[in-house]
mmCIF file of C-alpha atoms in Angstrom:
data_model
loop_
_atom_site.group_PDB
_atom_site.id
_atom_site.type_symbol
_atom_site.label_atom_id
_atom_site.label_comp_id
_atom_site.label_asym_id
_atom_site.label_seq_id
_atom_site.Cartn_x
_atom_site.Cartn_y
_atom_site.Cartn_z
ATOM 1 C CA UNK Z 1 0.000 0.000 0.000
ATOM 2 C CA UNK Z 2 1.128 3.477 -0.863
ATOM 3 C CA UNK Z 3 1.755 5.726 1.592
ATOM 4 C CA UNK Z 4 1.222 9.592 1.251
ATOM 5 C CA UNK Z 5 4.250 12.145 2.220
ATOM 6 C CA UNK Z 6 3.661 16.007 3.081
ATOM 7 C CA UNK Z 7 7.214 17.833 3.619
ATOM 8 C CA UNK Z 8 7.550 21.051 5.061
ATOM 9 C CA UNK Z 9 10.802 22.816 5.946
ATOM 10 C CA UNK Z 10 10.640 21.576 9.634
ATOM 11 C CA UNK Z 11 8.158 18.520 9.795
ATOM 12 C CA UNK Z 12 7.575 15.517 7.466
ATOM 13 C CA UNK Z 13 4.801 13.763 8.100
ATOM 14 C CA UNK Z 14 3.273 10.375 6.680
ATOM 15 C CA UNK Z 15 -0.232 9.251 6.516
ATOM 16 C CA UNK Z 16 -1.218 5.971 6.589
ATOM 17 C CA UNK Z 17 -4.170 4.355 7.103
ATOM 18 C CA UNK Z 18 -5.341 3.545 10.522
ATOM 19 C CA UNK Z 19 -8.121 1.815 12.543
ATOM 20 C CA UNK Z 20 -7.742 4.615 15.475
ATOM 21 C CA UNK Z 21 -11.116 6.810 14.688
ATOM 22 C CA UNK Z 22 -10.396 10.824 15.519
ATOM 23 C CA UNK Z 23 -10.124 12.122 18.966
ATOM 24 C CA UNK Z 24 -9.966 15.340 18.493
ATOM 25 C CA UNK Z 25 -11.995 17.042 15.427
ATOM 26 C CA UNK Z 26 -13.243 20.191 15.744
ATOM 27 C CA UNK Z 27 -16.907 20.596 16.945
ATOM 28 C CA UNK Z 28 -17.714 21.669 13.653
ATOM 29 C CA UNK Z 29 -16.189 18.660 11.588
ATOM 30 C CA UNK Z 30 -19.509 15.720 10.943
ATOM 31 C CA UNK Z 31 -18.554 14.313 7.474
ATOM 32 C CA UNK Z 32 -17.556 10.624 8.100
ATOM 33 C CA UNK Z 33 -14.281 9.922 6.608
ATOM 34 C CA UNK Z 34 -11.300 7.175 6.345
ATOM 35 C CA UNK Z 35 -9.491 6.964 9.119
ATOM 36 C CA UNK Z 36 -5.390 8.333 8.828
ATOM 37 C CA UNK Z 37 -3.064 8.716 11.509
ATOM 38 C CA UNK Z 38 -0.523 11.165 10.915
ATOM 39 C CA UNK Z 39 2.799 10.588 12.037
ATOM 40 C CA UNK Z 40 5.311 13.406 12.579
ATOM 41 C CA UNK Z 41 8.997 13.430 12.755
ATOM 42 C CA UNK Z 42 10.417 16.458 13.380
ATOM 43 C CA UNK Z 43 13.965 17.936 14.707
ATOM 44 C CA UNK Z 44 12.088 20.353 16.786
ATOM 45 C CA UNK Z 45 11.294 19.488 20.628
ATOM 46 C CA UNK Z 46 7.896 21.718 20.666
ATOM 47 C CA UNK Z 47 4.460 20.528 19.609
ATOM 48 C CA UNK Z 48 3.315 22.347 16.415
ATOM 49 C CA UNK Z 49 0.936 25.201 17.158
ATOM 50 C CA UNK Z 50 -3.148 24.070 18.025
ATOM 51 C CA UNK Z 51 -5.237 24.709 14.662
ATOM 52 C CA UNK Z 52 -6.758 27.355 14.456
ATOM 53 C CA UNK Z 53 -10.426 26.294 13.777
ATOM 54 C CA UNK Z 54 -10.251 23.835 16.909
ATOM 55 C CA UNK Z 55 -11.733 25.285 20.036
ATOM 56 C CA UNK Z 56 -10.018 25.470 23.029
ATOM 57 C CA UNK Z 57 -11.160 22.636 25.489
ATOM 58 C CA UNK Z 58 -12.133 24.376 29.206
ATOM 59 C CA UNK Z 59 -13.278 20.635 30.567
ATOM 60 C CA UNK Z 60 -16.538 22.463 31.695
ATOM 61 C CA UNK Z 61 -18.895 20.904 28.990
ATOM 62 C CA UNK Z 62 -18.551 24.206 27.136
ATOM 63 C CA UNK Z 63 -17.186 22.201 23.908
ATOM 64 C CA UNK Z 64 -20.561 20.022 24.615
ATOM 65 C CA UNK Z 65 -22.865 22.884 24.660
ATOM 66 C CA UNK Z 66 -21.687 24.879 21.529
ATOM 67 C CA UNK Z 67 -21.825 21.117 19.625
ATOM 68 C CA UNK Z 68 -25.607 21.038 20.783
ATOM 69 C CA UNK Z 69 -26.169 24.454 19.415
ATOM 70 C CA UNK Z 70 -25.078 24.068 16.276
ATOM 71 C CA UNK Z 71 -27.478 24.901 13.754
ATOM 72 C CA UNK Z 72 -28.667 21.748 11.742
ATOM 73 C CA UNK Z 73 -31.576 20.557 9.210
ATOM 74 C CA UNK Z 74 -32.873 16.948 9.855
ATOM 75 C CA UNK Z 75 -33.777 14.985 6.764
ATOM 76 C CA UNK Z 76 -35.943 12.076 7.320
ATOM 77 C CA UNK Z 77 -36.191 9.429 4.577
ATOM 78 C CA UNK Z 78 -38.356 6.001 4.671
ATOM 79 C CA UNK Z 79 -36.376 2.674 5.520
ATOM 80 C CA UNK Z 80 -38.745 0.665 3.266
ATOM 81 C CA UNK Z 81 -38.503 2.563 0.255
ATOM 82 C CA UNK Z 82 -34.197 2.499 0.367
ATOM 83 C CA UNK Z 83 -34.454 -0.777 -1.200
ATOM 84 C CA UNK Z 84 -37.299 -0.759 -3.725
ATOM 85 C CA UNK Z 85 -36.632 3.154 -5.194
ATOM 86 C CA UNK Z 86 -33.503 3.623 -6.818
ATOM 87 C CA UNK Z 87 -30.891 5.405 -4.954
ATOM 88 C CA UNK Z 88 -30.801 8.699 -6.516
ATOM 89 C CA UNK Z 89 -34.802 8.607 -6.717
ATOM 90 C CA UNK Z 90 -34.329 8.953 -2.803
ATOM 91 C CA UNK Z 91 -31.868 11.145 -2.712
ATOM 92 C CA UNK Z 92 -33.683 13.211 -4.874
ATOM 93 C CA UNK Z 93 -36.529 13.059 -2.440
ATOM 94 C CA UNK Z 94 -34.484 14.203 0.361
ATOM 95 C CA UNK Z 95 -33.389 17.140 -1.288
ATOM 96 C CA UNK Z 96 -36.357 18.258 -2.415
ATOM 97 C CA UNK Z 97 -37.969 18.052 1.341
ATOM 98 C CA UNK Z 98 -34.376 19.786 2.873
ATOM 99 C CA UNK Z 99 -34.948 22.471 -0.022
ATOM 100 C CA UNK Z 100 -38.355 23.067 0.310
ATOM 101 C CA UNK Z 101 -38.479 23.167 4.237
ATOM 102 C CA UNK Z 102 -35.459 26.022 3.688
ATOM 103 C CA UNK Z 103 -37.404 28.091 0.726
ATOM 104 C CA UNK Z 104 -40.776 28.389 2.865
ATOM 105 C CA UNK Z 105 -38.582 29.819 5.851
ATOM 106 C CA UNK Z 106 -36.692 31.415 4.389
ATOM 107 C CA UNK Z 107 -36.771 35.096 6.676
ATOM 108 C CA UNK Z 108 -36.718 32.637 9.457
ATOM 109 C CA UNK Z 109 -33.259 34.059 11.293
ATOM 110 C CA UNK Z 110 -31.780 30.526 11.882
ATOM 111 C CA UNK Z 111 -32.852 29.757 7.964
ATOM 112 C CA UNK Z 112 -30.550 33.064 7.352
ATOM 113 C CA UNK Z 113 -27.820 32.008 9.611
ATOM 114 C CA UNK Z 114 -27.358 28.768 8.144
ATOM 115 C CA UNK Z 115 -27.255 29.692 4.663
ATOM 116 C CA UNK Z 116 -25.374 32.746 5.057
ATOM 117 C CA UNK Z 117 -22.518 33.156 3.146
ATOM 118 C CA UNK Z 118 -19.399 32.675 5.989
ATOM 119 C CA UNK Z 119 -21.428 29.405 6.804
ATOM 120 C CA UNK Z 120 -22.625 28.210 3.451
ATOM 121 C CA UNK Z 121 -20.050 25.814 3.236
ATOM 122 C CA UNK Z 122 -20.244 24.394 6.508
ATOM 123 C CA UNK Z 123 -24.002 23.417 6.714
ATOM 124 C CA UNK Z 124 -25.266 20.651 9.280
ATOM 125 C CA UNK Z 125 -27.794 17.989 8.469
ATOM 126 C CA UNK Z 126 -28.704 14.322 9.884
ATOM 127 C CA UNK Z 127 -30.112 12.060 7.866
ATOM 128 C CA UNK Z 128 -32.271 9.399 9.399
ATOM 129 C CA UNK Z 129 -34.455 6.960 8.569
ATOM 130 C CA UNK Z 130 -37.940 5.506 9.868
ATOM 131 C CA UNK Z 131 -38.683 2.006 9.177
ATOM 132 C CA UNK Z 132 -42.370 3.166 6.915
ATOM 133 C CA UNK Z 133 -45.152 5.494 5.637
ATOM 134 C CA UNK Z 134 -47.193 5.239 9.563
ATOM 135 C CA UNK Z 135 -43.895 6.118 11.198
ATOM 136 C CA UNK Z 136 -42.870 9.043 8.675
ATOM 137 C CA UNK Z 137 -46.728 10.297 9.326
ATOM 138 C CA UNK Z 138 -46.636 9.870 12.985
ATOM 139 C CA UNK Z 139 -43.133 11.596 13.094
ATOM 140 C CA UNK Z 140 -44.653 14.723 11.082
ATOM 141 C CA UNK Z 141 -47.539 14.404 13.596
ATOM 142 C CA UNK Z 142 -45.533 15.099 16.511
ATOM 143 C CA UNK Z 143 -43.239 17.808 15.243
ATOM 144 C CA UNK Z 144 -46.930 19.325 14.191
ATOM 145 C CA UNK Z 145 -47.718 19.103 18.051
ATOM 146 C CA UNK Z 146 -44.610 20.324 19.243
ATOM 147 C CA UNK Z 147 -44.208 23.508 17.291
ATOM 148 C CA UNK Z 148 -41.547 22.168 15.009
ATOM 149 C CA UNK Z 149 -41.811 23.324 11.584
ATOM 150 C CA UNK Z 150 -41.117 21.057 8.950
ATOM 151 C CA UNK Z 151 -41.606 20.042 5.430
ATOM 152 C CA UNK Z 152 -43.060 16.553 4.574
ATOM 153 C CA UNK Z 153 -42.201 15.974 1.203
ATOM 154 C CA UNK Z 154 -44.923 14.226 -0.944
ATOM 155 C CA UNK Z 155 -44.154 12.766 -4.139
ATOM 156 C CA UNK Z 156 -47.127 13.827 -6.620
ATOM 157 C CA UNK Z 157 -48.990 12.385 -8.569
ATOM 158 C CA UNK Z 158 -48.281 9.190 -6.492
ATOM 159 C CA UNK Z 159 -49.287 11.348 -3.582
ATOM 160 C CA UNK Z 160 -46.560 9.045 -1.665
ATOM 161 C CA UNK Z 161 -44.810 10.745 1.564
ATOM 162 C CA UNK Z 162 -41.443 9.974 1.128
ATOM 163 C CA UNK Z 163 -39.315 12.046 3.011
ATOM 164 C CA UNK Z 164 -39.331 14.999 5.932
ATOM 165 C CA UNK Z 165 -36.802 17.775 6.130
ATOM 166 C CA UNK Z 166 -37.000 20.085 9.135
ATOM 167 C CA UNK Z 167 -36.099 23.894 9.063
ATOM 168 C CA UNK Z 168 -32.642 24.634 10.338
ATOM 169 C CA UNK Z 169 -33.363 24.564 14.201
ATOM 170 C CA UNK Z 170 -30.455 24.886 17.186
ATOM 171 C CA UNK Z 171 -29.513 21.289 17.511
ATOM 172 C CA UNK Z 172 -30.923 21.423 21.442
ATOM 173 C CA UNK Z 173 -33.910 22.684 20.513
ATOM 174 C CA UNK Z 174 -34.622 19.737 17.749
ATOM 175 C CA UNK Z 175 -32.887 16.434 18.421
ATOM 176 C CA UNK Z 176 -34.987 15.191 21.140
ATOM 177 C CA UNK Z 177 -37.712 14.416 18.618
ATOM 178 C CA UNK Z 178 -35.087 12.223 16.792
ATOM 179 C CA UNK Z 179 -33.090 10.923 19.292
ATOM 180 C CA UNK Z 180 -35.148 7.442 18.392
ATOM 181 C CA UNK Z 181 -34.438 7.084 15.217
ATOM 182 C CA UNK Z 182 -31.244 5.881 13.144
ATOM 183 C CA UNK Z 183 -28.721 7.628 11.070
ATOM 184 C CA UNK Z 184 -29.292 6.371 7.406
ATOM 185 C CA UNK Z 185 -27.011 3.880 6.233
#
């Protein structure tokens, strides 16, 4: 296996693949990706300088907080129609709920927030999945009762729910309606 080589005037380091997940991403960092572990050899005694995106650490649950305030969109598609749709059909579906739910609030300030142009790039959303049509109802149901606004997406003219996007809520407000349900796989 090939190995990967960065060299700067005072460090070389070496990626490799690894099965050690990440310790210690920044808050902000939720794409999934392969596993590296970077090695460094360096003349220098000193540790190289903290990034600068990673926030500092007070041990307080501070880090915990901001991660639960993050602003994020949930995207709920159907478990049962993952294996008889084809893939991009459901994609598709999930992108028109997350797009639609964003459009009709839009003025909404965390709507602006998140799609403002310093954060544009660094959007949050959770896809989940529920196992069926009476779950993805029921779901929509309770948001309905709690306040949450949402978009369930219904694929016309088979007047089939398929999918349910959220607004962009503060993560604390939202995820206890979801905390049930599984990340789509």
């Amino acid at each position: 296996m090939a190995m990967a080589s960065l060299v700067s005037p005072s460090y070389r380091f070496t990626l490799s693949p690894s099965l050690t997940p990440f310790r210690s991403l920044p808050s902000r960092v939720r794409a999934f990706r392969t596993q590296t572990r970077l090695r460094l050899s360096s003349t220098m005694s000193q540790a190289p300088p903290p990034l600068p995106d990673a926030p500092a650490s007070s041990g307080d649950g501070e880090e915990n907080k901001q991660e639960n305030d993050v602003i994020v969109q949930y995207v709920v598609l159907r478990r049962d129609l993952i294996g008889t749709w084809p893939l991009g059909s459901l994609v598709t579906q999930g992108c028109h709920a997350s797009v639609s739910a964003v459009w009709e609030h839009r003025d909404d300030p965390l709507t602006v927030e998140y799609c403002s142009p310093d954060k544009i790039d660094s959007m949050h959303k959770v896809t989940l999945e529920v196992k069926g049509e009476p779950q993805i109802l029921n779901l929509a149901e309770k948001l309905k009762a709690g306040g949450i606004a949402h978009k369930l997406w219904i694929e016309q003219p088979e007047n089939i729910p398929t999918c349910l996007a959220t607004k962009p809520y503060a993560k604390s407000t939202v995820s206890s309606y979801f905390k049930k349900l599984k990340l789509c796989k």
